[in-house]
Short mmCIF file of C-alpha atoms and ligand atoms in Angstrom, two decimals:
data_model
loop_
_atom_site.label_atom_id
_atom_site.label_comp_id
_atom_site.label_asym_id
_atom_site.label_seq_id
_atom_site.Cartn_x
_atom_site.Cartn_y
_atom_site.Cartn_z
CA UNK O 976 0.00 0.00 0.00
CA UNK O 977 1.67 3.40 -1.08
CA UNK O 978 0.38 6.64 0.38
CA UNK O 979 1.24 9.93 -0.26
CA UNK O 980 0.54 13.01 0.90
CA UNK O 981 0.69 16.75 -0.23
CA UNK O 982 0.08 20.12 1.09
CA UNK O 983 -1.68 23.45 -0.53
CA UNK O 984 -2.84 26.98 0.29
CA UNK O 985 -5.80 28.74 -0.54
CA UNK O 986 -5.92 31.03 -2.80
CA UNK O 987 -8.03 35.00 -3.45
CA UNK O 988 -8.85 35.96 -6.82
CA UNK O 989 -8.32 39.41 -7.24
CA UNK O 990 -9.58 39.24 -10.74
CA UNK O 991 -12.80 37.06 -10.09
CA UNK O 992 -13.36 33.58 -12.10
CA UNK O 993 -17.57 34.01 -12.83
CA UNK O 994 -18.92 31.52 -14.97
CA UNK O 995 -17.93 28.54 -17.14
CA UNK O 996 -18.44 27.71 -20.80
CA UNK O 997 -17.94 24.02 -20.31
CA UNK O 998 -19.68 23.16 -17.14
CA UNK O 999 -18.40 19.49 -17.66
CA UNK O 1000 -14.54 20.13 -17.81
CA UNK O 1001 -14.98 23.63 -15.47
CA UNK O 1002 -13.70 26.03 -18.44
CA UNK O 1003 -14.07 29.98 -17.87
CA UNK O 1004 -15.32 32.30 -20.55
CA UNK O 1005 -12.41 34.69 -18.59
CA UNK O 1006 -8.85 34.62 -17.43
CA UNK O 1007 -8.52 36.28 -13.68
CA UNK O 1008 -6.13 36.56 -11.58
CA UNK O 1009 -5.21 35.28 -7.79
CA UNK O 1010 -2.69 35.45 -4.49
CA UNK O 1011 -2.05 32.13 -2.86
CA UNK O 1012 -3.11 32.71 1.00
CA UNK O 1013 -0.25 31.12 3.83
CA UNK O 1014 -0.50 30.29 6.50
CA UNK O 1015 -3.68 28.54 5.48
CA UNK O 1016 -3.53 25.19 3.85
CA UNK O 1017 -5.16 22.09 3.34
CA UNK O 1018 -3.22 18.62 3.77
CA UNK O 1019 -4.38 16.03 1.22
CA UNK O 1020 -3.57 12.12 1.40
CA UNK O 1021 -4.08 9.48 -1.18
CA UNK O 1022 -3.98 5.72 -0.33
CA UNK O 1023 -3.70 3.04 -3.35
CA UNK O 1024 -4.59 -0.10 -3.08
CA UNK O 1025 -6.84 0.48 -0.06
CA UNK O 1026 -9.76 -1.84 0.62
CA UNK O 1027 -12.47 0.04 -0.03
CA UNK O 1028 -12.81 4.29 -2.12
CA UNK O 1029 -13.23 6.33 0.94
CA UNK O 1030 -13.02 10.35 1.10
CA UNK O 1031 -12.86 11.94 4.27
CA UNK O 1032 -12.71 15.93 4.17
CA UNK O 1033 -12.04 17.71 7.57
CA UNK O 1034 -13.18 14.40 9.55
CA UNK O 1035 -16.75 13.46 7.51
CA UNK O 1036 -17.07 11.31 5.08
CA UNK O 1037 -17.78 12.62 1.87
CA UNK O 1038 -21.20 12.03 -0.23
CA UNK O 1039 -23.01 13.27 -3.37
CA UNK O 1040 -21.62 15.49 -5.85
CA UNK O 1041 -18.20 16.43 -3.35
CA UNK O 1042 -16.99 12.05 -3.26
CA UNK O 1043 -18.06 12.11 -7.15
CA UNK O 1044 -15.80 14.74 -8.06
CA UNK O 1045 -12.77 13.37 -5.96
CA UNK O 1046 -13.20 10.19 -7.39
CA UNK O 1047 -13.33 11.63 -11.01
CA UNK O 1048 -10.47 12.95 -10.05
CA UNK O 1049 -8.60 9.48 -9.48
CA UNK O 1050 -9.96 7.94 -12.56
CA UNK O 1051 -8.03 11.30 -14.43
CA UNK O 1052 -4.61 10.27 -13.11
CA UNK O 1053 -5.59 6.44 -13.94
CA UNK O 1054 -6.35 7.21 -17.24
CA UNK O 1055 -2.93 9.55 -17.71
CA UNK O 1056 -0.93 6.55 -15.57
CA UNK O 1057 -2.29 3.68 -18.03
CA UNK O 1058 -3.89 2.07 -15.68
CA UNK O 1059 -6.65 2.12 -13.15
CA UNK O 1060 -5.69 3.16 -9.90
CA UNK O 1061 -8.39 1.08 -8.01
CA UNK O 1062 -9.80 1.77 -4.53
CA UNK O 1063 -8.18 4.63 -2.98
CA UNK O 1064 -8.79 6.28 0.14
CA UNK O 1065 -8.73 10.07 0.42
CA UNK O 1066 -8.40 11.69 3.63
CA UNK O 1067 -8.01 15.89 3.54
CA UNK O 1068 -7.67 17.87 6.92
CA UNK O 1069 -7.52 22.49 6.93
CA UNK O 1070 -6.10 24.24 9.09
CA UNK O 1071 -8.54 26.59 9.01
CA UNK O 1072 -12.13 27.56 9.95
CA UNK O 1073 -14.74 27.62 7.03
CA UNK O 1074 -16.49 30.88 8.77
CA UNK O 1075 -13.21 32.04 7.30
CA UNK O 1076 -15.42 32.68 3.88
CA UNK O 1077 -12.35 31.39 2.13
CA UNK O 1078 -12.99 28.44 -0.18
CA UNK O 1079 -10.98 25.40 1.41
CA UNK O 1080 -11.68 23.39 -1.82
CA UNK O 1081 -9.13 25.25 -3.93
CA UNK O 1082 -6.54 24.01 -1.42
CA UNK O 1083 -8.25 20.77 -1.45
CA UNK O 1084 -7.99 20.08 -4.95
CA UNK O 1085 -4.67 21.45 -5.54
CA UNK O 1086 -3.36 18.89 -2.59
CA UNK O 1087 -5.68 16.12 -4.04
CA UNK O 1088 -4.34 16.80 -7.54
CA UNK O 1089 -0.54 16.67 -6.59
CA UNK O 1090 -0.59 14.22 -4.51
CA UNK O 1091 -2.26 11.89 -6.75
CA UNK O 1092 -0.06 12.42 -9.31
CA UNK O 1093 3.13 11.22 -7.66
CA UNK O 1094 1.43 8.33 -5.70
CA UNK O 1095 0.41 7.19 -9.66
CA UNK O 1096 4.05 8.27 -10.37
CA UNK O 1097 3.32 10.71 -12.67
CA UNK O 1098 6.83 13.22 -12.92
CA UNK O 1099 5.76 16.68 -11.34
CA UNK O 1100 4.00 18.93 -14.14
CA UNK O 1101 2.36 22.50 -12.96
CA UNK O 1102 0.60 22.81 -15.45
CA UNK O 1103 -1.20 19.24 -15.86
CA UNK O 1104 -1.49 19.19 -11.97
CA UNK O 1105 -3.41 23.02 -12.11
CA UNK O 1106 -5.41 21.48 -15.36
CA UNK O 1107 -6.33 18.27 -13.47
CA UNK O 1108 -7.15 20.56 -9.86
CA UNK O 1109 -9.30 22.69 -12.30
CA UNK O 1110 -11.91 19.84 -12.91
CA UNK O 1111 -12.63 19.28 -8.97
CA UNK O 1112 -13.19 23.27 -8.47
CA UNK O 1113 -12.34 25.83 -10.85
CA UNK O 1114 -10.08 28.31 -8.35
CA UNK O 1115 -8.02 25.32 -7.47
CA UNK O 1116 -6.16 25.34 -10.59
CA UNK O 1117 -4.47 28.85 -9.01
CA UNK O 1118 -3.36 27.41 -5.98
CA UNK O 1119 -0.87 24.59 -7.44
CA UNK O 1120 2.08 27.44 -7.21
CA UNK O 1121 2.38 29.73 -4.99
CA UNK O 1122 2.59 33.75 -5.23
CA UNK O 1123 0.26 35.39 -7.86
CA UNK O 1124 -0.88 33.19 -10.67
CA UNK O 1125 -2.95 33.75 -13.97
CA UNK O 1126 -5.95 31.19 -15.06
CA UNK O 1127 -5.83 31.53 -18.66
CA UNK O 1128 -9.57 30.58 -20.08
CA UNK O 1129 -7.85 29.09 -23.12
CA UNK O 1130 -9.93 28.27 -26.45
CA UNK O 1131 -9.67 24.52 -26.81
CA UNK O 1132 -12.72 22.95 -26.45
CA UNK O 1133 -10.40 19.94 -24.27
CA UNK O 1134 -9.55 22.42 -22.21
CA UNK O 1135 -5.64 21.61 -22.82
CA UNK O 1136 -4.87 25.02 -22.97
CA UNK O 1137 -6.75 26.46 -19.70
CA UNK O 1138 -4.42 26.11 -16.48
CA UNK O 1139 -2.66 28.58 -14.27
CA UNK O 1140 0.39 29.86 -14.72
CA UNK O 1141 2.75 31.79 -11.84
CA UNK O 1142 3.29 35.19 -12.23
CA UNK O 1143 5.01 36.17 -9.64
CA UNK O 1144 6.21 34.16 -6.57
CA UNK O 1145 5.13 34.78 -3.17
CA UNK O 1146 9.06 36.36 -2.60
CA UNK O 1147 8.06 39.22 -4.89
CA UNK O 1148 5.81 41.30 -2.65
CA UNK O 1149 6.17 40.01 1.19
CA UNK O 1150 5.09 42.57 3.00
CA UNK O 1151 1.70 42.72 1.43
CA UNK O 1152 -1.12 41.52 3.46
CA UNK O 1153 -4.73 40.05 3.27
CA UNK O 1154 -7.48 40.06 5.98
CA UNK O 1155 -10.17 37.81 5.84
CA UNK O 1156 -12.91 39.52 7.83
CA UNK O 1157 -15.83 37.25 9.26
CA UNK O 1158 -19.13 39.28 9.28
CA UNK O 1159 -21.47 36.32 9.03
CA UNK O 1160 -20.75 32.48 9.02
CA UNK O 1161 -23.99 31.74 7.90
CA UNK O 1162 -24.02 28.94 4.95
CA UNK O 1163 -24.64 30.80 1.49
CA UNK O 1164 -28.23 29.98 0.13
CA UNK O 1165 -26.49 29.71 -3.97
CA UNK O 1166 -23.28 28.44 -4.52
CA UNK O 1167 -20.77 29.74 -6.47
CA UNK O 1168 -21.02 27.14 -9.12
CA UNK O 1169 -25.22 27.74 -9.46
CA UNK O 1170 -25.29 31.88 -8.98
CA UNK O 1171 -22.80 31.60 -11.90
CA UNK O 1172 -24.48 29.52 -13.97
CA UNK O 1173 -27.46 31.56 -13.38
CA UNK O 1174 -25.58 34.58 -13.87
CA UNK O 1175 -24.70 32.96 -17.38
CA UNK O 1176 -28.09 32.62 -18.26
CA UNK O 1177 -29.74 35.53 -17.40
CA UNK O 1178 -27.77 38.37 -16.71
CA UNK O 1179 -27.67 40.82 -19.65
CA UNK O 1180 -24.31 42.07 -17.95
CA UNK O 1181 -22.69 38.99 -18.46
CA UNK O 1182 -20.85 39.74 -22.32
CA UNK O 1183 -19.86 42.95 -20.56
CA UNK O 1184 -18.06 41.41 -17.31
CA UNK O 1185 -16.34 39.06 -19.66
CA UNK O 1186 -14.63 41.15 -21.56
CA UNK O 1187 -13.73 43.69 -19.11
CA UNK O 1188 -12.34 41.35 -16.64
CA UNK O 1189 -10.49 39.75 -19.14
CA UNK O 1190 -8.54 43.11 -19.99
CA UNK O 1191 -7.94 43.83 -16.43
CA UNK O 1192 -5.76 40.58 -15.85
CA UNK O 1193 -2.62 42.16 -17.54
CA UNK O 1194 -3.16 45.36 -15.54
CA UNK O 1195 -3.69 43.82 -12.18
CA UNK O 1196 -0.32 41.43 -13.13
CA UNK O 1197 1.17 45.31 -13.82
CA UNK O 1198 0.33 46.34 -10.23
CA UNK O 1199 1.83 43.62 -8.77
CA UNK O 1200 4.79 43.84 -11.07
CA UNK O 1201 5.08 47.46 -9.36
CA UNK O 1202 3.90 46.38 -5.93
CA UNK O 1203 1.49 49.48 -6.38
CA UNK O 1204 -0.82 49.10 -3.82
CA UNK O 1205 -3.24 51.86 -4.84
CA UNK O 1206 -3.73 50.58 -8.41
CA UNK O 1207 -4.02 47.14 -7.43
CA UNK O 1208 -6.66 47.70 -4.84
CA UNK O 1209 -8.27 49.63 -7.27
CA UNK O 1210 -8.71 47.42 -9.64
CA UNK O 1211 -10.08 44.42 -7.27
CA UNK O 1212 -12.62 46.70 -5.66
CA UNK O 1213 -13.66 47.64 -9.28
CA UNK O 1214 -13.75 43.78 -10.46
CA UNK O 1215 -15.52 42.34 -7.05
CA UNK O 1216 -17.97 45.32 -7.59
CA UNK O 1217 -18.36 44.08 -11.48
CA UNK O 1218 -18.86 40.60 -10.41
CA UNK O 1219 -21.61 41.06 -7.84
CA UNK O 1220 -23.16 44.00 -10.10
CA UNK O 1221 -23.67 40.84 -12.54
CA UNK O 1222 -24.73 38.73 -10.34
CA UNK O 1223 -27.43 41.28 -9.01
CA UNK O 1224 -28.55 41.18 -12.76
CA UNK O 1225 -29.32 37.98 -12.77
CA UNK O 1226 -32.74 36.93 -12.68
CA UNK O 1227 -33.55 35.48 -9.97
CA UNK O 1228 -31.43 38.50 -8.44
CA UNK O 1229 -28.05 37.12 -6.75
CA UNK O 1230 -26.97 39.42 -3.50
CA UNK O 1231 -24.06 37.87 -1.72
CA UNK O 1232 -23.48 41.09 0.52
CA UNK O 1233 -25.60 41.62 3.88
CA UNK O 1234 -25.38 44.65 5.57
CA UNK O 1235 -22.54 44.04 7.80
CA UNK O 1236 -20.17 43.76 3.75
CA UNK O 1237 -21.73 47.18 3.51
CA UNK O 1238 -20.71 48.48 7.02
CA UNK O 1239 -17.02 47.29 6.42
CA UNK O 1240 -16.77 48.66 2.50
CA UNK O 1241 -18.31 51.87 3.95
CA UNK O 1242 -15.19 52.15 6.08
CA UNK O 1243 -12.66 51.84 3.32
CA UNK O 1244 -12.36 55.12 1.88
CA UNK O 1245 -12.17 57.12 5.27
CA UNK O 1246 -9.78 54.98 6.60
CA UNK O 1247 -7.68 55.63 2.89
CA UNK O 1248 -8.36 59.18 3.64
CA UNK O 1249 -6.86 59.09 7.07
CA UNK O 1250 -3.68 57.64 5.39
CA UNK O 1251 -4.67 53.80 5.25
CA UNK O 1252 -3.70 51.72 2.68
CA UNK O 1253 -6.71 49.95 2.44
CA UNK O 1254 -8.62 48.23 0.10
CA UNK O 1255 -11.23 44.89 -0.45
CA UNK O 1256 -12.04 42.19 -2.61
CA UNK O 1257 -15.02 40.03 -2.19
CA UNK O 1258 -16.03 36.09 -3.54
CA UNK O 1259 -19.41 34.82 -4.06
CA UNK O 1260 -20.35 35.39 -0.29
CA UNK O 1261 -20.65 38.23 2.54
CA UNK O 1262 -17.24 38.28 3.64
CA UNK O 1263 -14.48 40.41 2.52
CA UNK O 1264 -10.62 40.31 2.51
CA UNK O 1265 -8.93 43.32 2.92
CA UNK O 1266 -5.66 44.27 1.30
CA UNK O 1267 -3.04 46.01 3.00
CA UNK O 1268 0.56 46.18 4.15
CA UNK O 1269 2.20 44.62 7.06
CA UNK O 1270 3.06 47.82 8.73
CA UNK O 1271 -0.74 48.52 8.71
CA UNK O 1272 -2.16 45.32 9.65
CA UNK O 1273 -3.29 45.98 13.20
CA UNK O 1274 -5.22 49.30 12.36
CA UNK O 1275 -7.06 47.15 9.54
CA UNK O 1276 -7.82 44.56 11.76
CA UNK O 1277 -9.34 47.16 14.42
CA UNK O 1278 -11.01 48.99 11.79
CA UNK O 1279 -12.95 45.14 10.61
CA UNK O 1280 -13.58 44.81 14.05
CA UNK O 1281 -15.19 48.18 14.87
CA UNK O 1282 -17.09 47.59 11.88
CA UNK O 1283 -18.83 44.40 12.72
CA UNK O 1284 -16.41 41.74 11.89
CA UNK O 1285 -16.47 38.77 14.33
CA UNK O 1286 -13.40 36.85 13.77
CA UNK O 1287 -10.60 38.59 11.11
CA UNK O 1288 -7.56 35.76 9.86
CA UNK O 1289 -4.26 37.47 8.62
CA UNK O 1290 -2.64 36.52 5.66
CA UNK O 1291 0.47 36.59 3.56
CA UNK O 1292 1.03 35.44 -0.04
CA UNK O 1293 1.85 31.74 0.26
CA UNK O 1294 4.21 29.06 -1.43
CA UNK O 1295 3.06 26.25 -4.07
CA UNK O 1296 1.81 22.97 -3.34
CA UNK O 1297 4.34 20.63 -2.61
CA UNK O 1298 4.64 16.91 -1.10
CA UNK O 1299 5.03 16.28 2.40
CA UNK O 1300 7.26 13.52 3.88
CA UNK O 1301 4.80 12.07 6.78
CA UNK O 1302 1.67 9.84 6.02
CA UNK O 1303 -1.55 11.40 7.86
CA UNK O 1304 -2.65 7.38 8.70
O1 PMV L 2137 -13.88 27.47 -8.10
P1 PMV L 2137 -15.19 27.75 -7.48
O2 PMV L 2137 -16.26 26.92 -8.10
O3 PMV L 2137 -15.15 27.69 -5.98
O4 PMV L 2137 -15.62 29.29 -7.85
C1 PMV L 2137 -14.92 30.39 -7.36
C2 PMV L 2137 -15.63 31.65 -7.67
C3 PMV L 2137 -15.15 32.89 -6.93
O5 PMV L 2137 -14.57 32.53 -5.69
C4 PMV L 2137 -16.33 33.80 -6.65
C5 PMV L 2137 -14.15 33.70 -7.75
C6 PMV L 2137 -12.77 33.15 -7.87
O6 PMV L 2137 -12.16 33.42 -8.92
O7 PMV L 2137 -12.24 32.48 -6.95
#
């Protein structure tokens, strides 16, 4: 029996992923753009040759649509390997709460996909590892490497050409920081992958958020390059706006925000006034992550607070997914 076991971060999209024009092989009609998140992680082991397919994420045993798509997952690297990889059991532990708003399948994945790779003894490929993360959930194809990385939507219908790629690692900017704020841990009533599906459908805003956030990848990767902080917070409170203004389109209506997202946005631009560096993104969901610098990190964090945030987790940009030495069973 040969187990092995990898290790990923989460990742924030600072140019949003919103909607897919292969729902099968999770394909984006847009590139975007993301930060890999330490010291949050997700630790991922695969088992060959184990009795019976078992996945256990964060201590439950998975069901439904999550088990199918690990298991698809498997079958992927059989079918690359030559041969079927049989029963395999799956066991995935965070580090972190989910309250944290921040999606722990894109770590999840990423682990999943590397680690199943080598235990097939596949040789270490980014790029097929962020294509094959990209089929369990679409964001984990960005948090494979580490530091800032590009989804490119590609054109191929196989979806050959659609992986992430690293544009900077996490060395290039270390003193910039991310907050996730906690202002409610209620569960979401859509999910990312239905609002935007619906958002597909029915928003008449949708050709328009396509092609704009597809022109704002290069200049967000600019803003890095320059580790301008103003320009790059900028431009994600301009796309996370452009996202949910879609989404709000949509009929049904989506609204992800409740009024405590309000009472924290509201806060931004005083607190820039006052000489704050401050700035927000937001997913599919009511809490945001601020952007700052280390040197400011406790005045954001007292600002979330004041502002209705429950729980606030710090951030820094984080490495890529690697293997870890130790078996988790
Ligand atoms: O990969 P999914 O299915 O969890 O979708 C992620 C969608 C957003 O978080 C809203 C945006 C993004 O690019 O991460």
């Amino acid at each position: 029996m040969k187990s092995t076991k990898a290790r990923a971060h989460p990742n924030i999209a600072l140019v949003k992923y919103w909607g897919k024009r292969d729902s099968e092989r999770i394909l984006p009609y847009q590139s975007n753009f993301s930060l890999t998140l330490a010291p949050l992680e997700v630790t991922t082991t695969v088992e060959l040759g184990a009795g019976a397919t078992s996945v256990e994420l964060n201590g439950k045993e998975a069901v439904g649509q999550e088990r199918a798509r690990v298991v698809a997952l498997v079958e992927a690297v059989g079918r690359e390997a030559g041969r079927a990889l049989g029963p395999v059991r799956v066991v995935s532990r965070g580090n972190f709460p989910m309250a944290a708003g921040l999606a722990s399948s894109a770590a999840g994945f990423a682990a999943l996909a590397r680690a199943t790779r080598a235990a097939a003894g596949l040789p270490d490929d980014v790029r097929a590892t962020s294509r094959l993360a990209r089929t369990g959930s679409g964001s984990a194809s960005r948090s494979v490497q580490g530091g800032f990385c590009t989804w490119h939507r590609g054109s191929r219908p196989d979806g050959e050409d659609s992986f992430a790629t690293q544009d900077f690692t996490e060395a290039h900017w270390p003193e910039l920081r991310l907050l996730a704020c906690v202002v409610s841990s209620l569960v979401k009533d859509v999910s990312s992958r239905d609002g935007m599906q619906s958002t597909v459908e029915t928003s008449p805003y949708y050709p328009a958020w396509v092609k704009d956030a597809e022109a704002e990848v290069p200049r967000a990767r600019e803003a890095v390059r320059k580790r301008d902080l103003a320009s790059l917070g900028a431009l994600a409170e301009r796309n996370a706006w452009r996202m949910h203004a879609t989404a709000l389109a949509a009929d049904p209506p989506l609204c992800y925000l409740r009024p405590a997202t309000l009472a924290v946005l509201l806060e931004l631009p005083r607190a820039r006034a006052k000489g704050c560096p401050v700035f927000f993104t937001l997913d599919a969901g009511p809490n945001p992550v601020l952007l700052t610098t280390l040197e400011h990190v406790a005045r954001v964090e007292a600002l979330a607070r004041e502002a209705g945030a429950s729980d606030v987790v710090r951030c820094a940009p984080g490495g890529d997914a690697c293997l870890l030495p130790e078996p988790l069973f």
